[in-house]
Every structure is written in structure tokens, then in C-alpha cells.
């Protein structure tokens, strides 16, 4: 059974289940346990950190008995917090795995360089007041890191992936004079990778980090210290997942 | 001195100053008192209730001594909560009054008729699950109440205006299959008027209130009980104010 979800990250301590904390996986597993009177394990397409939003996350689980899909969807939404919306439930072939079936993820990191933040965007966009960054430099960095590289320096020691080689497409969207978004599309992302890329791109745009230093950190495992800071979680959103 | 503001209504107990509560007027007057070391009274274009949002509110006050406008703007934003943004400060002729100078206000009431609310819209749109309302009926009601009428039945006993005659233009915007907004433009609004109109329009769209009953309540002071409910504050936003 596949579920398609959206959630406001501010309400959750991340996706992955943790004792005594409200997590997306925990809320779903709790609702399913209530509904089915037996424990069920949810597998997500990835683990978003505390505060990270998702407009589209996918997970799967094995339903131990038949259910009318509409009833399942209504019951899960009724039994989970309103900051989590389960918008689709469908049966999938047995070999479908939310994480290992081939897919592309679309991430978006939004930031605002204006002096004061927009009151309607406080939880959804990182506020980075300061000089307007150079679009062309930011776009250039994103093009330069696009492709297949070893991103070992673009992650944390918490990363547990077997390989740190990833393929991605990256681009900048300028929303208005002060608002920007970094859009990354790829088949997989390392822990904190998008937030480290966003911090490095913003620093490059402001002239405090040379693009050559960022490119030099590709395919080298020991260059985390040369890159920009990890930007805060609330600017990040998992926008979409496509399965092939 | 005129100030142009925006605020996220969830953070404030309304616009008007109240003892021991965080209000927009209170936050501004407090910041001005800190800055000028003397009390200053703020006059707003209107008073929004607790929970109502504003993307554009205007107020004015008398500045007791000269200030560089950019410095004033920065200081006020630094001294007020981040849910309040002062985005413009300008000098105005002495006869300017935020409330009594001729102006038009644009209000928007947003609601969502889908079964489950959008996690990213919880504080900004009223969730009214149920059958999809009839667009044409809602549009018809809004056209029918447009114009100059006595809206005495479209307010609360808290209303303190000298006259309850108002002129407005009203229309429906359909944003997608489940999301609607009622847009009202007028020179002045009575207490709860937009929220009572929104509740009546939604009931008419769902067939539980006849449009003729709503039209019959115009120009009559005793028909509040025949109209729809007052919808909650968080769906309402003061979108813009234009001075002539």
C-alpha cells in the first residue's frame, strides 16, 4: 500500500520515528495500529529532519487485510494531526518500495534577503538579511555542481549511506527582488546535503565563498570545513517525488 | 506620519490596544514610546479582531520631532514582534487621517471545502468540509448585496458606528476545485460584517439558506438571526487600503 502525504514541518520532530516525540512516521504508525489493532511498519522515501516541510512525501507499508481505500484515507486523516495530510492511498505491486524503487525527488530551499522577514513566511522561508546576492554567481555554482559527483563533503557525520556519489540537477529561481529558491532534483540526497549546498550558494552569491572552492570540494571527502554553513531546516521543502 | 503594515493575525489579540495583551496598536505604541521616550497614540484605518490577518493596514500618528524615515522604519521593525512588518513610513499632510481620509478597503475571506485541510493553510483559510457549494448561487448573492444598503443586520451588538449604511462591491473568486475566496471592497465595514456575509454566502452556496432571505435582511435592522453564522477570524485578511 502506497500513501502520498504532505506535512508542515514545524509540527513534527522530523519524519523518522523517535520515542516520546511527534514524528510523521510515528503519527502514521500510531494511526495504523489504532485502525488495524496490530503494529505496522511504514517505509518512507526518505527521512526529513525536524522542521523540514513536505508538500509531497511517499511511503509504503503492508496492509494486513483488505480495506476500502477511501475509508482508509479518511480514517488515517482523522487519526493524525491536522498538520499532516494523507492525500492519496493506492495499492502498488509487491515490489514497490518507497525508498528503493527508482524515483526522482524535487527539493526547494527558499530564502529572503530583505531586511525584515515577511510575517506570512516566517516558518516557510529562511530569512537571510543582507546585501542582495549575485544571481549569476549562484546560478553558476548550481550549474557547476549539477551532474554526477561524490558529495562526501556536502553531508554530516550522521550520513549513513553506503556511497556518497549522487546525480543531481540544480537551478536557481528568483521569485522577486529579495526572494530566491534553490531547486534540486535528484535520485537521492545525503543528510543535510540540500542545506549545505544552499548555504554555500548563498555565500558564493554574496562573495564570501569562491565558486572554485565549492567546485574543489566535489569528489573530495575532507572539504566540509571549506563550504558554507548548513542553513536552517524551515527553509527546506520536499516538493515532489516522481516514480518511474 | 503614515505607517503601512502587514501582520500575521495569529500572533495578536487584534489591532486595538488592550491591557496585558499583545495587540498591533500596543506593539507599535510601545515601540514608539521606547524610541521617543514619550507616549504616542496610533490611529489605525480600522480595528481588525483577534486572529484576523492584514497584508496591508495603514495607521498614522504625530511624530514629536524630526526623524530620518529609514531610521524610523528600521527601529520600529527591530522593536516589534517579527509577525508584524512595517514596510513603509512616510510624511503626510496634516489633514491625513488613516480612518477618516477617503479610502477603499479590500477584504478577502478564504475557505476550503475539501474533506481535510491543507497543512500549509491551517492559520490562513477556514476549513469548511462538506458538499461543494454552488458557485453561481454564491456569486449571485454577492452581486445582490453589492451597492449601497443598510447592513444593520450584518453586524454584532458590539458595532458602534453612527450609521450602518455602507457601499460595497463583492465577488467570488474560485481558486481551485475546493478553495474559494469572497472579496469585498468598500469604504467602511461594520464589526464582523465580512465574516457574517461569508457565512451567509457559504450557506446559500450549500442550499441551507435561500438568497432571498439574505436580500430580505438588507435595509432591515432585526434580521441577524435569519443569516448565516459568523465565520472564524483566521479566514479573513485585510488585503489592501487605497487612499484617494
PDB file of N, CA, C and O in Angstrom, chain A residues 75-130:
ATOM      1  N   UNK A  75      -9.905   7.512   7.563  1.00  0.00           N
ATOM      2  CA  UNK A  75      -9.560   7.109   8.930  1.00  0.00           C
ATOM      3  C   UNK A  75      -8.166   7.624   9.288  1.00  0.00           C
ATOM      4  O   UNK A  75      -7.952   8.142  10.385  1.00  0.00           O
ATOM      5  N   UNK A  76      -7.201   7.500   8.368  1.00  0.00           N
ATOM      6  CA  UNK A  76      -5.836   7.957   8.675  1.00  0.00           C
ATOM      7  C   UNK A  76      -5.810   9.459   8.905  1.00  0.00           C
ATOM      8  O   UNK A  76      -5.131   9.948   9.811  1.00  0.00           O
ATOM      9  N   UNK A  77      -6.534  10.210   8.096  1.00  0.00           N
ATOM     10  CA  UNK A  77      -6.559  11.661   8.303  1.00  0.00           C
ATOM     11  C   UNK A  77      -7.246  12.026   9.619  1.00  0.00           C
ATOM     12  O   UNK A  77      -6.820  12.953  10.303  1.00  0.00           O
ATOM     13  N   UNK A  78      -8.257  11.266   9.975  1.00  0.00           N
ATOM     14  CA  UNK A  78      -8.963  11.567  11.227  1.00  0.00           C
ATOM     15  C   UNK A  78      -8.097  11.244  12.443  1.00  0.00           C
ATOM     16  O   UNK A  78      -8.223  11.879  13.487  1.00  0.00           O
ATOM     17  N   UNK A  79      -7.186  10.276  12.290  1.00  0.00           N
ATOM     18  CA  UNK A  79      -6.398   9.801  13.442  1.00  0.00           C
ATOM     19  C   UNK A  79      -5.014  10.442  13.535  1.00  0.00           C
ATOM     20  O   UNK A  79      -4.230  10.096  14.412  1.00  0.00           O
ATOM     21  N   UNK A  80      -4.689  11.359  12.626  1.00  0.00           N
ATOM     22  CA  UNK A  80      -3.366  12.005  12.642  1.00  0.00           C
ATOM     23  C   UNK A  80      -3.541  13.518  12.807  1.00  0.00           C
ATOM     24  O   UNK A  80      -4.627  14.051  12.570  1.00  0.00           O
ATOM     25  N   UNK A  81      -2.474  14.243  13.227  1.00  0.00           N
ATOM     26  CA  UNK A  81      -2.600  15.699  13.428  1.00  0.00           C
ATOM     27  C   UNK A  81      -2.956  16.407  12.123  1.00  0.00           C
ATOM     28  O   UNK A  81      -2.611  15.933  11.032  1.00  0.00           O
ATOM     29  N   UNK A  82      -3.599  17.565  12.255  1.00  0.00           N
ATOM     30  CA  UNK A  82      -4.048  18.280  11.053  1.00  0.00           C
ATOM     31  C   UNK A  82      -2.870  18.852  10.250  1.00  0.00           C
ATOM     32  O   UNK A  82      -3.036  19.204   9.084  1.00  0.00           O
ATOM     33  N   UNK A  83      -1.684  18.914  10.845  1.00  0.00           N
ATOM     34  CA  UNK A  83      -0.512  19.383  10.106  1.00  0.00           C
ATOM     35  C   UNK A  83       0.018  18.313   9.147  1.00  0.00           C
ATOM     36  O   UNK A  83       0.993  18.539   8.426  1.00  0.00           O
ATOM     37  N   UNK A  84      -0.589  17.122   9.185  1.00  0.00           N
ATOM     38  CA  UNK A  84      -0.237  16.032   8.264  1.00  0.00           C
ATOM     39  C   UNK A  84      -1.470  15.720   7.432  1.00  0.00           C
ATOM     40  O   UNK A  84      -2.547  15.481   7.980  1.00  0.00           O
ATOM     41  N   UNK A  85      -1.317  15.744   6.110  1.00  0.00           N
ATOM     42  CA  UNK A  85      -2.422  15.410   5.209  1.00  0.00           C
ATOM     43  C   UNK A  85      -2.023  14.198   4.378  1.00  0.00           C
ATOM     44  O   UNK A  85      -0.988  14.205   3.715  1.00  0.00           O
ATOM     45  N   UNK A  86      -2.827  13.157   4.459  1.00  0.00           N
ATOM     46  CA  UNK A  86      -2.610  11.996   3.591  1.00  0.00           C
ATOM     47  C   UNK A  86      -3.567  12.203   2.422  1.00  0.00           C
ATOM     48  O   UNK A  86      -4.787  12.156   2.603  1.00  0.00           O
ATOM     49  N   UNK A  87      -3.015  12.512   1.235  1.00  0.00           N
ATOM     50  CA  UNK A  87      -3.920  12.880   0.145  1.00  0.00           C
ATOM     51  C   UNK A  87      -4.153  11.775  -0.866  1.00  0.00           C
ATOM     52  O   UNK A  87      -5.003  11.908  -1.736  1.00  0.00           O
ATOM     53  N   UNK A  88      -3.428  10.666  -0.746  1.00  0.00           N
ATOM     54  CA  UNK A  88      -3.705   9.548  -1.653  1.00  0.00           C
ATOM     55  C   UNK A  88      -3.288   8.238  -1.001  1.00  0.00           C
ATOM     56  O   UNK A  88      -2.282   8.177  -0.283  1.00  0.00           O
ATOM     57  N   UNK A  89      -4.061   7.216  -1.244  1.00  0.00           N
ATOM     58  CA  UNK A  89      -3.720   5.853  -0.818  1.00  0.00           C
ATOM     59  C   UNK A  89      -4.010   4.956  -2.013  1.00  0.00           C
ATOM     60  O   UNK A  89      -5.080   5.073  -2.609  1.00  0.00           O
ATOM     61  N   UNK A  90      -3.049   4.152  -2.401  1.00  0.00           N
ATOM     62  CA  UNK A  90      -3.325   3.263  -3.537  1.00  0.00           C
ATOM     63  C   UNK A  90      -2.567   1.946  -3.372  1.00  0.00           C
ATOM     64  O   UNK A  90      -1.529   1.887  -2.708  1.00  0.00           O
ATOM     65  N   UNK A  91      -3.106   0.932  -4.006  1.00  0.00           N
ATOM     66  CA  UNK A  91      -2.404  -0.352  -3.985  1.00  0.00           C
ATOM     67  C   UNK A  91      -1.286  -0.308  -5.009  1.00  0.00           C
ATOM     68  O   UNK A  91      -1.416   0.305  -6.066  1.00  0.00           O
ATOM     69  N   UNK A  92      -0.162  -0.927  -4.677  1.00  0.00           N
ATOM     70  CA  UNK A  92       1.000  -0.943  -5.564  1.00  0.00           C
ATOM     71  C   UNK A  92       1.497  -2.383  -5.685  1.00  0.00           C
ATOM     72  O   UNK A  92       1.229  -3.214  -4.813  1.00  0.00           O
ATOM     73  N   UNK A  93       2.226  -2.699  -6.771  1.00  0.00           N
ATOM     74  CA  UNK A  93       2.776  -4.049  -6.912  1.00  0.00           C
ATOM     75  C   UNK A  93       3.677  -4.400  -5.713  1.00  0.00           C
ATOM     76  O   UNK A  93       4.263  -3.499  -5.108  1.00  0.00           O
ATOM     77  N   UNK A  94       3.786  -5.670  -5.396  1.00  0.00           N
ATOM     78  CA  UNK A  94       4.528  -6.078  -4.192  1.00  0.00           C
ATOM     79  C   UNK A  94       5.954  -5.572  -4.203  1.00  0.00           C
ATOM     80  O   UNK A  94       6.550  -5.343  -3.159  1.00  0.00           O
ATOM     81  N   UNK A  95       6.537  -5.364  -5.401  1.00  0.00           N
ATOM     82  CA  UNK A  95       7.955  -4.980  -5.443  1.00  0.00           C
ATOM     83  C   UNK A  95       8.162  -3.478  -5.227  1.00  0.00           C
ATOM     84  O   UNK A  95       9.293  -3.018  -5.121  1.00  0.00           O
ATOM     85  N   UNK A  96       7.079  -2.713  -5.117  1.00  0.00           N
ATOM     86  CA  UNK A  96       7.241  -1.265  -4.886  1.00  0.00           C
ATOM     87  C   UNK A  96       7.834  -1.012  -3.498  1.00  0.00           C
ATOM     88  O   UNK A  96       7.349  -1.544  -2.490  1.00  0.00           O
ATOM     89  N   UNK A  97       8.885  -0.172  -3.464  1.00  0.00           N
ATOM     90  CA  UNK A  97       9.474   0.243  -2.183  1.00  0.00           C
ATOM     91  C   UNK A  97       9.670   1.753  -2.265  1.00  0.00           C
ATOM     92  O   UNK A  97      10.354   2.240  -3.169  1.00  0.00           O
ATOM     93  N   UNK A  98       9.071   2.497  -1.342  1.00  0.00           N
ATOM     94  CA  UNK A  98       9.090   3.967  -1.424  1.00  0.00           C
ATOM     95  C   UNK A  98      10.514   4.492  -1.579  1.00  0.00           C
ATOM     96  O   UNK A  98      10.754   5.477  -2.285  1.00  0.00           O
ATOM     97  N   UNK A  99      11.475   3.833  -0.928  1.00  0.00           N
ATOM     98  CA  UNK A  99      12.842   4.334  -0.961  1.00  0.00           C
ATOM     99  C   UNK A  99      13.665   3.750  -2.098  1.00  0.00           C
ATOM    100  O   UNK A  99      14.473   4.457  -2.703  1.00  0.00           O
ATOM    101  N   UNK A 100      13.474   2.460  -2.408  1.00  0.00           N
ATOM    102  CA  UNK A 100      14.389   1.821  -3.357  1.00  0.00           C
ATOM    103  C   UNK A 100      13.846   1.705  -4.766  1.00  0.00           C
ATOM    104  O   UNK A 100      14.596   1.413  -5.685  1.00  0.00           O
ATOM    105  N   UNK A 101      12.555   1.907  -4.965  1.00  0.00           N
ATOM    106  CA  UNK A 101      12.052   1.925  -6.339  1.00  0.00           C
ATOM    107  C   UNK A 101      12.578   3.188  -7.012  1.00  0.00           C
ATOM    108  O   UNK A 101      12.724   4.229  -6.360  1.00  0.00           O
ATOM    109  N   UNK A 102      12.913   3.111  -8.297  1.00  0.00           N
ATOM    110  CA  UNK A 102      13.536   4.273  -8.963  1.00  0.00           C
ATOM    111  C   UNK A 102      12.636   5.495  -8.914  1.00  0.00           C
ATOM    112  O   UNK A 102      11.450   5.412  -9.217  1.00  0.00           O
ATOM    113  N   UNK A 103      13.206   6.610  -8.500  1.00  0.00           N
ATOM    114  CA  UNK A 103      12.408   7.831  -8.381  1.00  0.00           C
ATOM    115  C   UNK A 103      13.307   9.053  -8.449  1.00  0.00           C
ATOM    116  O   UNK A 103      14.532   8.948  -8.388  1.00  0.00           O
ATOM    117  N   UNK A 104      12.668  10.194  -8.621  1.00  0.00           N
ATOM    118  CA  UNK A 104      13.354  11.483  -8.530  1.00  0.00           C
ATOM    119  C   UNK A 104      12.681  12.296  -7.447  1.00  0.00           C
ATOM    120  O   UNK A 104      11.447  12.337  -7.363  1.00  0.00           O
ATOM    121  N   UNK A 105      13.493  12.986  -6.640  1.00  0.00           N
ATOM    122  CA  UNK A 105      12.951  13.887  -5.623  1.00  0.00           C
ATOM    123  C   UNK A 105      13.244  15.329  -6.022  1.00  0.00           C
ATOM    124  O   UNK A 105      14.320  15.626  -6.537  1.00  0.00           O
ATOM    125  N   UNK A 106      12.282  16.203  -5.747  1.00  0.00           N
ATOM    126  CA  UNK A 106      12.438  17.641  -6.007  1.00  0.00           C
ATOM    127  C   UNK A 106      12.454  18.365  -4.662  1.00  0.00           C
ATOM    128  O   UNK A 106      11.447  18.338  -3.936  1.00  0.00           O
ATOM    129  N   UNK A 107      13.591  18.976  -4.350  1.00  0.00           N
ATOM    130  CA  UNK A 107      13.696  19.764  -3.116  1.00  0.00           C
ATOM    131  C   UNK A 107      13.776  21.242  -3.467  1.00  0.00           C
ATOM    132  O   UNK A 107      14.336  21.615  -4.509  1.00  0.00           O
ATOM    133  N   UNK A 108      13.265  22.082  -2.570  1.00  0.00           N
ATOM    134  CA  UNK A 108      13.308  23.529  -2.768  1.00  0.00           C
ATOM    135  C   UNK A 108      13.768  24.176  -1.469  1.00  0.00           C
ATOM    136  O   UNK A 108      13.202  23.904  -0.404  1.00  0.00           O
ATOM    137  N   UNK A 109      14.786  25.020  -1.556  1.00  0.00           N
ATOM    138  CA  UNK A 109      15.218  25.769  -0.379  1.00  0.00           C
ATOM    139  C   UNK A 109      14.952  27.249  -0.637  1.00  0.00           C
ATOM    140  O   UNK A 109      15.554  27.851  -1.529  1.00  0.00           O
ATOM    141  N   UNK A 110      14.075  27.859   0.143  1.00  0.00           N
ATOM    142  CA  UNK A 110      13.678  29.249  -0.076  1.00  0.00           C
ATOM    143  C   UNK A 110      14.329  30.184   0.924  1.00  0.00           C
ATOM    144  O   UNK A 110      14.382  29.877   2.108  1.00  0.00           O
ATOM    145  N   UNK A 111      14.829  31.305   0.447  1.00  0.00           N
ATOM    146  CA  UNK A 111      15.374  32.309   1.367  1.00  0.00           C
ATOM    147  C   UNK A 111      15.025  33.709   0.913  1.00  0.00           C
ATOM    148  O   UNK A 111      14.666  33.928  -0.243  1.00  0.00           O
ATOM    149  N   UNK A 112      15.092  34.632   1.867  1.00  0.00           N
ATOM    150  CA  UNK A 112      14.640  36.009   1.680  1.00  0.00           C
ATOM    151  C   UNK A 112      15.764  36.911   2.176  1.00  0.00           C
ATOM    152  O   UNK A 112      16.153  36.839   3.338  1.00  0.00           O
ATOM    153  N   UNK A 113      16.278  37.757   1.296  1.00  0.00           N
ATOM    154  CA  UNK A 113      17.432  38.584   1.662  1.00  0.00           C
ATOM    155  C   UNK A 113      17.026  39.992   2.088  1.00  0.00           C
ATOM    156  O   UNK A 113      17.888  40.844   2.310  1.00  0.00           O
ATOM    157  N   UNK A 114      15.717  40.248   2.182  1.00  0.00           N
ATOM    158  CA  UNK A 114      15.243  41.569   2.608  1.00  0.00           C
ATOM    159  C   UNK A 114      15.609  41.842   4.058  1.00  0.00           C
ATOM    160  O   UNK A 114      15.945  40.928   4.809  1.00  0.00           O
ATOM    161  N   UNK A 115      15.490  43.103   4.445  1.00  0.00           N
ATOM    162  CA  UNK A 115      15.914  43.473   5.795  1.00  0.00           C
ATOM    163  C   UNK A 115      15.055  42.819   6.875  1.00  0.00           C
ATOM    164  O   UNK A 115      15.564  42.356   7.886  1.00  0.00           O
ATOM    165  N   UNK A 116      13.748  42.817   6.652  1.00  0.00           N
ATOM    166  CA  UNK A 116      12.832  42.257   7.648  1.00  0.00           C
ATOM    167  C   UNK A 116      12.033  41.135   7.003  1.00  0.00           C
ATOM    168  O   UNK A 116      11.661  41.236   5.846  1.00  0.00           O
ATOM    169  N   UNK A 117      11.726  40.080   7.749  1.00  0.00           N
ATOM    170  CA  UNK A 117      11.022  38.947   7.130  1.00  0.00           C
ATOM    171  C   UNK A 117       9.555  39.251   6.878  1.00  0.00           C
ATOM    172  O   UNK A 117       8.960  40.098   7.531  1.00  0.00           O
ATOM    173  N   UNK A 118       8.982  38.542   5.943  1.00  0.00           N
ATOM    174  CA  UNK A 118       7.558  38.608   5.643  1.00  0.00           C
ATOM    175  C   UNK A 118       6.810  37.852   6.752  1.00  0.00           C
ATOM    176  O   UNK A 118       7.088  36.678   6.991  1.00  0.00           O
ATOM    177  N   UNK A 119       5.853  38.511   7.455  1.00  0.00           N
ATOM    178  CA  UNK A 119       5.148  37.840   8.562  1.00  0.00           C
ATOM    179  C   UNK A 119       4.411  36.564   8.145  1.00  0.00           C
ATOM    180  O   UNK A 119       4.123  35.726   8.986  1.00  0.00           O
ATOM    181  N   UNK A 120       4.101  36.434   6.850  1.00  0.00           N
ATOM    182  CA  UNK A 120       3.368  35.253   6.389  1.00  0.00           C
ATOM    183  C   UNK A 120       4.293  34.124   5.937  1.00  0.00           C
ATOM    184  O   UNK A 120       3.826  33.083   5.488  1.00  0.00           O
ATOM    185  N   UNK A 121       5.582  34.348   6.055  1.00  0.00           N
ATOM    186  CA  UNK A 121       6.556  33.377   5.553  1.00  0.00           C
ATOM    187  C   UNK A 121       7.525  32.917   6.634  1.00  0.00           C
ATOM    188  O   UNK A 121       8.513  32.255   6.322  1.00  0.00           O
ATOM    189  N   UNK A 122       7.241  33.256   7.886  1.00  0.00           N
ATOM    190  CA  UNK A 122       8.236  33.038   8.946  1.00  0.00           C
ATOM    191  C   UNK A 122       8.651  31.580   9.099  1.00  0.00           C
ATOM    192  O   UNK A 122       9.806  31.298   9.380  1.00  0.00           O
ATOM    193  N   UNK A 123       7.692  30.668   8.910  1.00  0.00           N
ATOM    194  CA  UNK A 123       8.020  29.253   9.128  1.00  0.00           C
ATOM    195  C   UNK A 123       8.351  28.530   7.832  1.00  0.00           C
ATOM    196  O   UNK A 123       8.610  27.333   7.844  1.00  0.00           O
ATOM    197  N   UNK A 124       8.308  29.241   6.715  1.00  0.00           N
ATOM    198  CA  UNK A 124       8.425  28.558   5.426  1.00  0.00           C
ATOM    199  C   UNK A 124       9.615  29.021   4.589  1.00  0.00           C
ATOM    200  O   UNK A 124       9.843  28.500   3.500  1.00  0.00           O
ATOM    201  N   UNK A 125      10.346  30.019   5.066  1.00  0.00           N
ATOM    202  CA  UNK A 125      11.428  30.566   4.252  1.00  0.00           C
ATOM    203  C   UNK A 125      12.496  31.083   5.209  1.00  0.00           C
ATOM    204  O   UNK A 125      12.171  31.710   6.226  1.00  0.00           O
ATOM    205  N   UNK A 126      13.745  30.825   4.881  1.00  0.00           N
ATOM    206  CA  UNK A 126      14.842  31.300   5.720  1.00  0.00           C
ATOM    207  C   UNK A 126      15.074  32.790   5.477  1.00  0.00           C
ATOM    208  O   UNK A 126      15.142  33.227   4.327  1.00  0.00           O
ATOM    209  N   UNK A 127      15.171  33.532   6.567  1.00  0.00           N
ATOM    210  CA  UNK A 127      15.413  34.963   6.452  1.00  0.00           C
ATOM    211  C   UNK A 127      16.907  35.233   6.584  1.00  0.00           C
ATOM    212  O   UNK A 127      17.499  34.990   7.627  1.00  0.00           O
ATOM    213  N   UNK A 128      17.492  35.729   5.517  1.00  0.00           N
ATOM    214  CA  UNK A 128      18.933  35.976   5.451  1.00  0.00           C
ATOM    215  C   UNK A 128      19.155  37.432   5.068  1.00  0.00           C
ATOM    216  O   UNK A 128      19.514  37.743   3.926  1.00  0.00           O
ATOM    217  N   UNK A 129      18.918  38.367   6.013  1.00  0.00           N
ATOM    218  CA  UNK A 129      19.043  39.777   5.659  1.00  0.00           C
ATOM    219  C   UNK A 129      20.479  40.111   5.288  1.00  0.00           C
ATOM    220  O   UNK A 129      21.419  39.515   5.820  1.00  0.00           O
ATOM    221  N   UNK A 130      20.635  41.046   4.380  1.00  0.00           N
ATOM    222  CA  UNK A 130      21.989  41.414   3.969  1.00  0.00           C
ATOM    223  C   UNK A 130      21.995  41.853   2.526  1.00  0.00           C
ATOM    224  O   UNK A 130      20.945  41.989   1.911  1.00  0.00           O
TER     225      UNK A 130
END
